[in-house]
Amino acid sequence: QVQLVQSGAEVKPPGASVKVSCEASGYTFTTYFIHWVRQAPGQGLEWLGIINPGGGGTRFAQKFQGRVTMTSDTSTSKVYMELGSLRSDDTAVYYCARDKGGDHYFDYWGQGTLVTVSS
Amino acid sequence: DIVMTQSPDSLAESLGERATINCKSSQSVLYNSNNKNYLAWYQQKPGQPPKLLIYWASTRESGVPDRFSGSGSGTDFTLTISSLQAEDVAVYYCQQYYTSPSTFGQGTKLEIK
C-alpha cells in the first residue's frame, strides 16, 4: 500500500534552517510528483511547492522563493524539504503529499512533521 | 493568486440530515479546452492529514462513501453530505489546482447538532 512517512518533530531557533524528509513506499517513486503543504496551528492549508522525484525539477510558491529547497534521493525513495531563515510564523505542521495524476491534487499524505520555531 | 472562500465557516447538522458546504473562487477554475473544473475537496479530522474526497469538482475518490458528492462549475462549487454520520465530523477544505500556486479555502468545520 502507498505510504508517505515523514521525519520527526523539530524545534529550531529563529534564523535557523530545518530539513524534513518524506519516505515513499508502495509505488514507483519516480512516477508521481510530491508536494509540500503546511498548516499553522489552528489554521488552514498552504502550498509550498512541488518536486519531480525522478528528474529533480521543482517549482515553489513565490512566497517561499529563495528560502525553500526541495530535493530527492531515488536510492532511498525520499524527498526532502528544507526551509531556511526560519521565523516564528513558520511554526506549522509540514506535510508531503503525492500528486494523484500530475494535475496537482493530492491522493496520499504523510503524517505531518511539526516544526516549532522558538528561541 | 486565486482566492478560495468557503461558507459557512462552521456548520452543525443533525445525524441523518443533509450538510452543504460552499466554495467560491476569485476566478474561474474551468479549463475550457477539456471542460474540467480544477477543484478538489478534502476532509481533515483532528490530528490527521487531509483526505481526498472529490476531484474534478464531482469525481469521488475511490473508497469515499457515496453520501459525499460535489457539484458546481466555474467559480461556485458545493460539497454535499446527503445523510450526516457521526464520523463525518471534521474540517472540510476546497482546493483549486487550476493555476500555481494551488490555493485552499479557509475550511469549514462540521459538527453534529
Short mmCIF file of C-alpha atoms in Angstrom, two decimals:
data_model
loop_
_atom_site.label_atom_id
_atom_site.label_comp_id
_atom_site.label_asym_id
_atom_site.label_seq_id
_atom_site.Cartn_x
_atom_site.Cartn_y
_atom_site.Cartn_z
CA GLN A 1 0.00 0.00 0.00
CA VAL A 2 1.08 3.55 -0.66
CA GLN A 3 2.72 5.22 2.32
CA LEU A 4 4.49 8.51 2.90
CA VAL A 5 6.40 8.54 6.18
CA GLN A 6 7.89 11.80 7.41
CA SER A 7 10.68 12.56 9.83
CA GLY A 8 10.03 13.60 13.41
CA ALA A 9 9.22 16.89 15.06
CA GLU A 10 11.81 19.66 15.10
CA VAL A 11 12.42 22.70 17.29
CA LYS A 12 14.56 25.41 15.76
CA PRO A 13 15.60 28.92 16.79
CA PRO A 14 14.70 31.91 14.61
CA GLY A 15 17.07 32.29 11.68
CA ALA A 16 17.95 28.60 11.51
CA SER A 17 17.07 26.07 8.82
CA VAL A 18 15.05 22.87 9.05
CA LYS A 19 15.12 19.83 6.77
CA VAL A 20 12.15 17.47 6.70
CA SER A 21 12.19 14.11 4.95
CA CYS A 22 9.38 12.12 3.35
CA GLU A 23 9.96 8.45 2.52
CA ALA A 24 7.69 6.92 -0.10
CA SER A 25 6.78 3.25 -0.43
CA GLY A 26 4.21 1.06 -2.15
CA TYR A 27 4.56 2.61 -5.62
CA THR A 28 7.19 3.58 -8.18
CA PHE A 29 8.86 6.58 -6.56
CA THR A 30 9.79 8.40 -9.75
CA THR A 31 6.31 8.21 -11.28
CA TYR A 32 4.49 10.73 -9.09
CA PHE A 33 5.26 14.33 -8.17
CA ILE A 34 5.43 15.20 -4.47
CA HIS A 35 4.10 18.44 -2.99
CA TRP A 36 4.72 20.11 0.35
CA VAL A 37 1.83 21.76 2.19
CA ARG A 38 1.90 23.35 5.63
CA GLN A 39 -0.68 24.10 8.30
CA ALA A 40 -0.06 26.60 11.07
CA PRO A 41 -1.68 25.76 14.43
CA GLY A 42 -5.45 26.01 14.13
CA GLN A 43 -5.15 27.41 10.61
CA GLY A 44 -5.74 26.33 7.01
CA LEU A 45 -3.56 24.73 4.37
CA GLU A 46 -0.78 26.50 2.45
CA TRP A 47 1.06 25.09 -0.56
CA LEU A 48 4.85 25.49 -0.56
CA GLY A 49 5.95 23.76 -3.73
CA ILE A 50 6.38 20.65 -5.85
CA ILE A 51 9.21 18.32 -6.80
CA ASN A 52 9.52 15.75 -9.56
CA PRO A 53 11.34 12.95 -7.71
CA GLY A 54 12.61 11.45 -10.94
CA GLY A 55 14.11 14.47 -12.64
CA GLY A 56 14.53 16.70 -9.61
CA GLY A 57 12.68 19.64 -11.13
CA THR A 58 10.98 21.94 -8.66
CA ARG A 59 8.56 24.85 -8.50
CA PHE A 60 7.83 26.91 -5.42
CA ALA A 61 5.20 29.35 -4.27
CA GLN A 62 6.57 32.84 -4.77
CA LYS A 63 6.20 33.50 -1.05
CA PHE A 64 8.89 30.90 -0.32
CA GLN A 65 11.23 31.55 -3.26
CA GLY A 66 14.81 31.84 -2.07
CA ARG A 67 14.02 30.30 1.30
CA VAL A 68 12.93 26.76 0.36
CA THR A 69 14.78 23.90 -1.29
CA MET A 70 13.34 20.54 -2.32
CA THR A 71 15.46 17.55 -3.28
CA SER A 72 15.00 13.85 -3.91
CA ASP A 73 17.08 10.72 -3.46
CA THR A 74 15.95 7.92 -5.74
CA SER A 75 18.21 5.39 -3.96
CA THR A 76 16.18 5.76 -0.75
CA SER A 77 12.83 6.91 -2.20
CA LYS A 78 12.99 10.03 -0.08
CA VAL A 79 12.21 13.63 -0.81
CA TYR A 80 13.43 16.47 1.37
CA MET A 81 12.13 19.96 2.06
CA GLU A 82 14.49 22.47 3.60
CA LEU A 83 13.22 25.85 4.79
CA GLY A 84 15.72 28.49 5.84
CA SER A 85 15.71 31.80 7.69
CA LEU A 86 13.01 30.47 9.97
CA ARG A 87 10.62 32.88 11.67
CA SER A 88 8.06 32.30 14.37
CA ASP A 89 5.27 32.30 11.80
CA ASP A 90 6.88 29.28 10.12
CA THR A 91 5.72 27.22 13.09
CA ALA A 92 3.43 24.67 11.48
CA VAL A 93 2.83 21.06 10.60
CA TYR A 94 4.52 20.34 7.29
CA TYR A 95 3.01 17.64 5.07
CA CYS A 96 4.29 15.90 1.99
CA ALA A 97 1.57 14.77 -0.39
CA ARG A 98 1.52 12.71 -3.56
CA ASP A 99 0.18 14.22 -6.75
CA LYS A 100 -2.56 11.86 -7.95
CA GLY A 101 -2.15 12.18 -11.67
CA GLY A 102 0.06 15.10 -12.50
CA ASP A 103 -2.80 17.55 -12.07
CA HIS A 104 -1.78 18.81 -8.63
CA TYR A 105 -4.37 17.40 -6.31
CA PHE A 106 -3.25 15.02 -3.60
CA ASP A 107 -4.28 11.42 -3.01
CA TYR A 108 -1.83 10.34 -0.29
CA TRP A 109 -0.39 12.43 2.52
CA GLY A 110 2.38 11.95 5.03
CA GLN A 111 1.52 12.02 8.70
CA GLY A 112 2.93 15.52 9.10
CA THR A 113 6.00 16.96 10.81
CA LEU A 114 5.61 19.67 13.44
CA VAL A 115 8.26 22.36 13.10
CA THR A 116 8.38 24.77 16.01
CA VAL A 117 10.38 27.96 15.69
CA SER A 118 11.21 29.31 19.09
CA SER A 119 14.12 30.88 20.88
CA ASP B 1 -3.25 34.07 -6.66
CA ILE B 2 -6.76 32.62 -6.80
CA VAL B 3 -8.60 33.22 -3.53
CA MET B 4 -10.89 30.43 -2.36
CA THR B 5 -13.68 31.42 0.02
CA GLN B 6 -15.78 28.82 1.81
CA SER B 7 -19.12 29.29 3.52
CA PRO B 8 -20.12 28.86 6.20
CA ASP B 9 -17.06 28.83 8.48
CA SER B 10 -18.85 26.33 10.70
CA LEU B 11 -21.92 24.21 10.43
CA ALA B 12 -23.92 21.98 12.78
CA GLU B 13 -26.47 19.50 11.47
CA SER B 14 -28.32 16.55 12.97
CA LEU B 15 -27.42 12.96 12.25
CA GLY B 16 -29.05 11.77 9.04
CA GLU B 17 -29.58 15.31 7.76
CA ARG B 18 -28.02 16.90 4.68
CA ALA B 19 -24.98 19.10 5.07
CA THR B 20 -23.94 21.58 2.39
CA ILE B 21 -20.63 23.45 2.15
CA ASN B 22 -19.95 26.10 -0.43
CA CYS B 23 -16.71 27.20 -2.08
CA LYS B 24 -16.25 30.23 -4.32
CA SER B 25 -13.12 31.00 -6.33
CA SER B 26 -12.00 34.54 -7.21
CA GLN B 27 -11.68 33.50 -10.86
CA SER B 28 -12.95 30.59 -12.91
CA VAL B 29 -11.21 27.25 -12.45
CA LEU B 30 -12.91 25.74 -15.51
CA TYR B 31 -10.44 24.88 -18.26
CA ASN B 32 -12.40 25.29 -21.47
CA SER B 33 -10.26 23.01 -23.63
CA ASN B 34 -11.17 19.91 -21.60
CA ASN B 35 -14.29 21.20 -19.83
CA LYS B 36 -12.86 20.24 -16.44
CA ASN B 37 -13.12 22.18 -13.21
CA TYR B 38 -9.80 22.09 -11.36
CA LEU B 39 -11.37 21.83 -7.91
CA ALA B 40 -10.90 19.26 -5.14
CA TRP B 41 -12.41 18.69 -1.70
CA TYR B 42 -10.63 17.29 1.36
CA GLN B 43 -11.75 16.13 4.80
CA GLN B 44 -9.46 16.63 7.80
CA LYS B 45 -10.08 15.08 11.20
CA PRO B 46 -8.19 16.27 14.31
CA GLY B 47 -4.58 15.14 14.39
CA GLN B 48 -4.75 13.66 10.90
CA PRO B 49 -3.65 14.81 7.45
CA PRO B 50 -6.29 15.81 4.94
CA LYS B 51 -8.05 13.07 2.99
CA LEU B 52 -9.03 13.48 -0.66
CA LEU B 53 -12.80 13.18 -1.15
CA ILE B 54 -13.59 14.72 -4.54
CA TYR B 55 -11.57 15.90 -7.55
CA TRP B 56 -12.51 17.48 -10.87
CA ALA B 57 -15.29 19.08 -8.78
CA SER B 58 -17.50 15.99 -8.86
CA THR B 59 -15.43 12.79 -9.16
CA ARG B 60 -15.48 10.80 -5.95
CA GLU B 61 -12.16 9.30 -4.87
CA SER B 62 -12.06 5.51 -4.60
CA GLY B 63 -13.37 4.30 -1.24
CA VAL B 64 -15.21 7.53 -0.39
CA PRO B 65 -18.83 6.83 0.64
CA ASP B 66 -21.42 7.84 -1.92
CA ARG B 67 -23.14 10.14 0.56
CA PHE B 68 -20.39 12.62 -0.39
CA SER B 69 -20.95 14.46 -3.66
CA GLY B 70 -19.51 17.52 -5.35
CA SER B 71 -21.11 19.89 -7.82
CA GLY B 72 -20.67 23.26 -9.44
CA SER B 73 -18.69 24.86 -12.23
CA GLY B 74 -16.67 27.95 -13.00
CA THR B 75 -16.43 29.83 -9.71
CA ASP B 76 -19.11 28.27 -7.49
CA PHE B 77 -18.92 24.80 -6.00
CA THR B 78 -20.70 22.72 -3.39
CA LEU B 79 -19.84 19.70 -1.29
CA THR B 80 -22.92 17.84 -0.11
CA ILE B 81 -23.14 15.11 2.51
CA SER B 82 -26.53 13.55 1.91
CA SER B 83 -27.05 11.85 5.28
CA LEU B 84 -24.71 13.01 8.01
CA GLN B 85 -22.92 10.34 10.03
CA ALA B 86 -21.03 10.78 13.30
CA GLU B 87 -17.74 10.00 11.57
CA ASP B 88 -18.22 12.95 9.19
CA VAL B 89 -17.33 15.43 11.95
CA ALA B 90 -14.27 17.16 10.51
CA VAL B 91 -13.00 20.29 8.79
CA TYR B 92 -13.56 20.37 5.04
CA TYR B 93 -11.36 22.25 2.57
CA CYS B 94 -11.71 23.06 -1.09
CA GLN B 95 -8.60 23.44 -3.26
CA GLN B 96 -8.09 24.90 -6.72
CA TYR B 97 -5.36 23.38 -8.85
CA TYR B 98 -6.09 25.44 -11.97
CA THR B 99 -3.07 27.68 -11.53
CA SER B 100 0.07 27.81 -9.45
CA PRO B 101 0.16 28.38 -6.58
CA SER B 102 -2.55 25.93 -5.70
CA THR B 103 -4.73 27.51 -3.01
CA PHE B 104 -7.18 26.27 -0.41
CA GLY B 105 -10.28 27.64 1.19
CA GLN B 106 -10.12 28.60 4.85
CA GLY B 107 -12.01 25.47 5.90
CA THR B 108 -15.50 24.68 7.15
CA LYS B 109 -15.90 22.97 10.50
CA LEU B 110 -18.75 20.45 10.51
CA GLU B 111 -20.26 19.32 13.79
CA ILE B 112 -23.24 17.28 14.90
CA LYS B 113 -26.19 19.24 16.32
#
